[in-house]
CSV table of C-alpha atoms in Angstrom, one decimal:
chain,number,residue,atom,x,y,z
A,1,UNK,CA,33.7,-24.4,-7.7
A,2,UNK,CA,37.0,-21.9,-6.6
A,3,UNK,CA,36.1,-18.9,-8.7
A,4,UNK,CA,32.1,-18.2,-7.6
A,5,UNK,CA,34.6,-18.4,-4.1
A,6,UNK,CA,36.2,-15.5,-5.5
A,7,UNK,CA,33.6,-13.9,-6.5
A,8,UNK,CA,31.1,-14.0,-3.7
A,9,UNK,CA,34.6,-12.4,-1.8
A,10,UNK,CA,34.9,-10.7,-4.4
A,11,UNK,CA,31.2,-9.0,-4.4
A,12,UNK,CA,30.9,-8.4,-0.9
A,13,UNK,CA,33.8,-6.6,-0.7
A,14,UNK,CA,33.2,-4.4,-2.5
A,15,UNK,CA,36.0,-4.5,-5.4
A,16,UNK,CA,35.8,-2.7,-9.2
A,17,UNK,CA,33.2,-3.9,-11.5
A,18,UNK,CA,31.4,-5.8,-8.9
A,19,UNK,CA,28.3,-6.2,-7.8
A,20,UNK,CA,28.3,-4.8,-3.9
A,21,UNK,CA,25.4,-7.0,-2.1
A,22,UNK,CA,23.3,-4.8,-0.1
A,23,UNK,CA,21.3,-5.5,3.2
A,24,UNK,CA,18.4,-6.5,0.7
A,25,UNK,CA,20.2,-8.8,-0.8
A,26,UNK,CA,21.0,-10.5,2.9
A,27,UNK,CA,17.5,-10.4,4.1
A,28,UNK,CA,16.5,-12.0,1.5
A,29,UNK,CA,19.2,-14.5,0.8
A,30,UNK,CA,18.1,-14.9,4.9
A,31,UNK,CA,14.8,-15.3,3.6
A,32,UNK,CA,15.6,-18.3,1.4
A,33,UNK,CA,17.0,-19.9,3.9
A,34,UNK,CA,14.5,-19.7,6.2
A,35,UNK,CA,12.5,-21.1,3.7
A,36,UNK,CA,14.3,-23.9,2.8
A,37,UNK,CA,15.2,-24.3,5.9
A,38,UNK,CA,11.1,-24.4,7.3
A,39,UNK,CA,10.4,-27.0,4.1
A,40,UNK,CA,12.9,-29.4,4.6
A,41,UNK,CA,11.5,-29.3,8.8
A,42,UNK,CA,7.7,-29.2,7.9
A,43,UNK,CA,7.3,-26.7,10.3
A,44,UNK,CA,5.9,-23.5,9.6
A,45,UNK,CA,8.2,-20.1,8.7
A,46,UNK,CA,6.8,-17.5,10.5
A,47,UNK,CA,7.2,-19.7,13.1
A,48,UNK,CA,10.7,-20.4,12.7
A,49,UNK,CA,11.4,-16.5,11.3
A,50,UNK,CA,10.0,-15.5,15.1
A,51,UNK,CA,12.6,-18.8,16.7
A,52,UNK,CA,15.3,-17.0,15.2
A,53,UNK,CA,14.9,-13.8,15.8
A,54,UNK,CA,14.4,-14.5,19.8
A,55,UNK,CA,17.3,-16.0,19.4
A,56,UNK,CA,19.8,-13.1,18.1
A,57,UNK,CA,17.6,-11.7,20.6
A,58,UNK,CA,19.3,-13.8,23.1
A,59,UNK,CA,22.7,-14.1,21.8
A,60,UNK,CA,25.0,-11.7,21.0
A,61,UNK,CA,26.8,-14.7,18.6
A,62,UNK,CA,23.7,-14.5,16.2
A,63,UNK,CA,23.2,-11.7,13.3
A,64,UNK,CA,20.0,-9.9,14.1
A,65,UNK,CA,16.4,-10.6,10.9
A,66,UNK,CA,16.1,-8.1,9.4
A,67,UNK,CA,12.6,-6.2,8.6
A,68,UNK,CA,12.7,-7.2,5.8
A,69,UNK,CA,13.7,-11.3,5.6
A,70,UNK,CA,10.4,-10.9,8.3
A,71,UNK,CA,8.2,-9.5,5.0
A,72,UNK,CA,9.3,-11.7,2.2
A,73,UNK,CA,9.1,-14.8,4.9
A,74,UNK,CA,6.0,-13.2,6.4
A,75,UNK,CA,4.1,-12.8,2.2
A,76,UNK,CA,5.6,-15.8,1.1
A,77,UNK,CA,3.3,-18.3,3.9
A,78,UNK,CA,0.7,-15.9,3.6
A,79,UNK,CA,0.5,-15.9,-0.4
A,80,UNK,CA,1.8,-20.0,-1.1
A,81,UNK,CA,-1.3,-21.8,-2.8
A,82,UNK,CA,-1.3,-18.5,-5.6
A,83,UNK,CA,2.3,-17.9,-5.1
A,84,UNK,CA,3.0,-21.7,-6.5
A,85,UNK,CA,0.1,-21.5,-8.8
A,86,UNK,CA,1.6,-18.6,-10.7
A,87,UNK,CA,5.1,-20.4,-10.7
A,88,UNK,CA,3.4,-23.8,-12.4
A,89,UNK,CA,1.9,-22.1,-14.7
A,90,UNK,CA,4.9,-20.4,-16.1
A,91,UNK,CA,7.2,-23.8,-16.2
A,92,UNK,CA,7.6,-25.7,-19.0
A,93,UNK,CA,8.1,-29.5,-18.7
A,94,UNK,CA,8.3,-28.9,-14.7
A,95,UNK,CA,6.2,-29.0,-12.2
A,96,UNK,CA,7.0,-27.4,-8.6
A,97,UNK,CA,8.4,-30.1,-7.0
A,98,UNK,CA,10.2,-31.7,-9.3
A,99,UNK,CA,12.2,-28.0,-8.4
A,100,UNK,CA,15.7,-28.1,-6.8
A,101,UNK,CA,14.2,-27.1,-3.1
A,102,UNK,CA,16.2,-23.4,-2.7
A,103,UNK,CA,15.2,-22.7,-6.5
A,104,UNK,CA,11.3,-22.8,-4.8
A,105,UNK,CA,12.1,-20.5,-2.2
A,106,UNK,CA,14.1,-17.9,-4.7
A,107,UNK,CA,11.3,-18.5,-6.9
A,108,UNK,CA,8.6,-17.6,-4.6
A,109,UNK,CA,10.2,-14.7,-2.5
A,110,UNK,CA,11.1,-12.8,-6.1
A,111,UNK,CA,7.5,-13.6,-7.3
A,112,UNK,CA,6.6,-11.8,-3.9
A,113,UNK,CA,8.6,-8.9,-4.3
A,114,UNK,CA,6.7,-8.7,-7.3
A,115,UNK,CA,3.6,-9.0,-6.9
A,116,UNK,CA,3.3,-7.1,-3.7
A,117,UNK,CA,6.6,-4.9,-3.1
A,118,UNK,CA,5.5,-1.5,-4.2
A,119,UNK,CA,9.5,-0.8,-3.4
A,120,UNK,CA,11.6,-3.1,-5.2
A,121,UNK,CA,11.7,-2.6,-9.4
A,122,UNK,CA,11.1,-5.8,-11.3
A,123,UNK,CA,14.3,-5.6,-12.1
A,124,UNK,CA,15.6,-5.6,-9.5
A,125,UNK,CA,13.7,-8.6,-8.1
A,126,UNK,CA,14.6,-10.4,-11.0
A,127,UNK,CA,17.9,-10.1,-10.4
A,128,UNK,CA,17.8,-10.8,-7.1
A,129,UNK,CA,16.6,-13.9,-7.5
A,130,UNK,CA,19.3,-14.8,-10.1
A,131,UNK,CA,22.0,-13.4,-8.1
A,132,UNK,CA,20.9,-16.0,-5.1
A,133,UNK,CA,20.0,-18.6,-7.8
A,134,UNK,CA,24.4,-18.6,-8.9
A,135,UNK,CA,25.1,-18.6,-4.5
A,136,UNK,CA,22.8,-21.3,-3.6
A,137,UNK,CA,21.4,-23.6,-6.2
A,138,UNK,CA,22.7,-25.1,-9.3
A,139,UNK,CA,25.3,-24.4,-12.4
A,140,UNK,CA,21.8,-24.5,-14.8
A,141,UNK,CA,19.1,-22.6,-12.0
A,142,UNK,CA,19.9,-18.5,-12.8
A,143,UNK,CA,18.9,-18.6,-15.9
A,144,UNK,CA,16.7,-21.3,-15.1
A,145,UNK,CA,14.6,-19.1,-12.4
A,146,UNK,CA,15.4,-15.9,-15.8
A,147,UNK,CA,13.3,-17.8,-17.8
A,148,UNK,CA,10.0,-18.6,-15.4
A,149,UNK,CA,10.8,-14.4,-14.1
A,150,UNK,CA,11.0,-13.7,-17.5
A,151,UNK,CA,7.0,-14.7,-17.7
A,152,UNK,CA,5.6,-13.8,-14.7
A,153,UNK,CA,7.0,-9.9,-15.4
A,154,UNK,CA,5.1,-9.6,-17.7
A,155,UNK,CA,1.8,-10.5,-15.9
A,156,UNK,CA,2.9,-8.5,-12.8
A,157,UNK,CA,1.8,-4.6,-13.4
A,158,UNK,CA,-2.3,-6.3,-13.8
A,159,UNK,CA,-1.6,-8.1,-10.4
A,160,UNK,CA,-0.4,-5.3,-9.3
A,161,UNK,CA,-3.6,-3.4,-10.4
A,162,UNK,CA,-6.0,-5.6,-9.6
A,163,UNK,CA,-4.6,-6.1,-5.9
A,164,UNK,CA,-5.3,-2.0,-5.9
A,165,UNK,CA,-8.8,-2.1,-7.3
A,166,UNK,CA,-9.9,-4.0,-5.5
A,167,UNK,CA,-7.8,-2.7,-1.9
A,168,UNK,CA,-9.4,0.9,-3.2
A,169,UNK,CA,-12.8,-0.6,-3.2
A,170,UNK,CA,-15.4,1.3,-0.2
A,171,UNK,CA,-16.1,-2.3,2.5
A,172,UNK,CA,-19.2,-2.7,2.3
A,173,UNK,CA,-20.5,-3.5,6.0
A,174,UNK,CA,-23.5,-6.1,5.6
A,175,UNK,CA,-23.6,-6.0,10.1
A,176,UNK,CA,-23.1,-9.1,9.4
A,177,UNK,CA,-25.8,-10.6,11.1
A,178,UNK,CA,-28.5,-12.8,9.1
A,179,UNK,CA,-31.4,-12.2,11.3
A,180,UNK,CA,-31.8,-8.5,10.2
A,181,UNK,CA,-32.4,-9.3,6.8
A,182,UNK,CA,-34.6,-12.3,7.6
A,183,UNK,CA,-36.8,-10.0,8.5
A,184,UNK,CA,-36.7,-7.2,6.0
């Protein structure tokens, strides 16, 4: 355990040969914290995040919640069923409910980034998830998270392309008035 702490300290201090953890990494970690807490307390993660934003505004001793943390939590919450379905489809000999809650949160964030965060290269989403698993979960979790995401990253380009095709389609205005259709 002590080597893990010294690695984290060295990473944060930017020691030679270690990865410096940036603002996005911290935002992802905080999003994991919020998603984990919301699941444990059975509360809405978006509402929890909003409460923390207000709490940070009212108390200077509490770190502000970054916009990217909010984006991640909202994105995961809005797409939860789809994200869980994709993750569950790529688990071997496991079910989503059997995973440690922190691993579920990490995977949900990473899959959301793979599918929706066009400014995050897939390799970064996977690497960040593995790093979070190293920091926050069991010794087996980094390899497990990497294996699951290694499969999902292969379908991510198709998912992004499909989403782009749907969003670029012209919207058909049906007028929303059923009586007009009945008259014709």
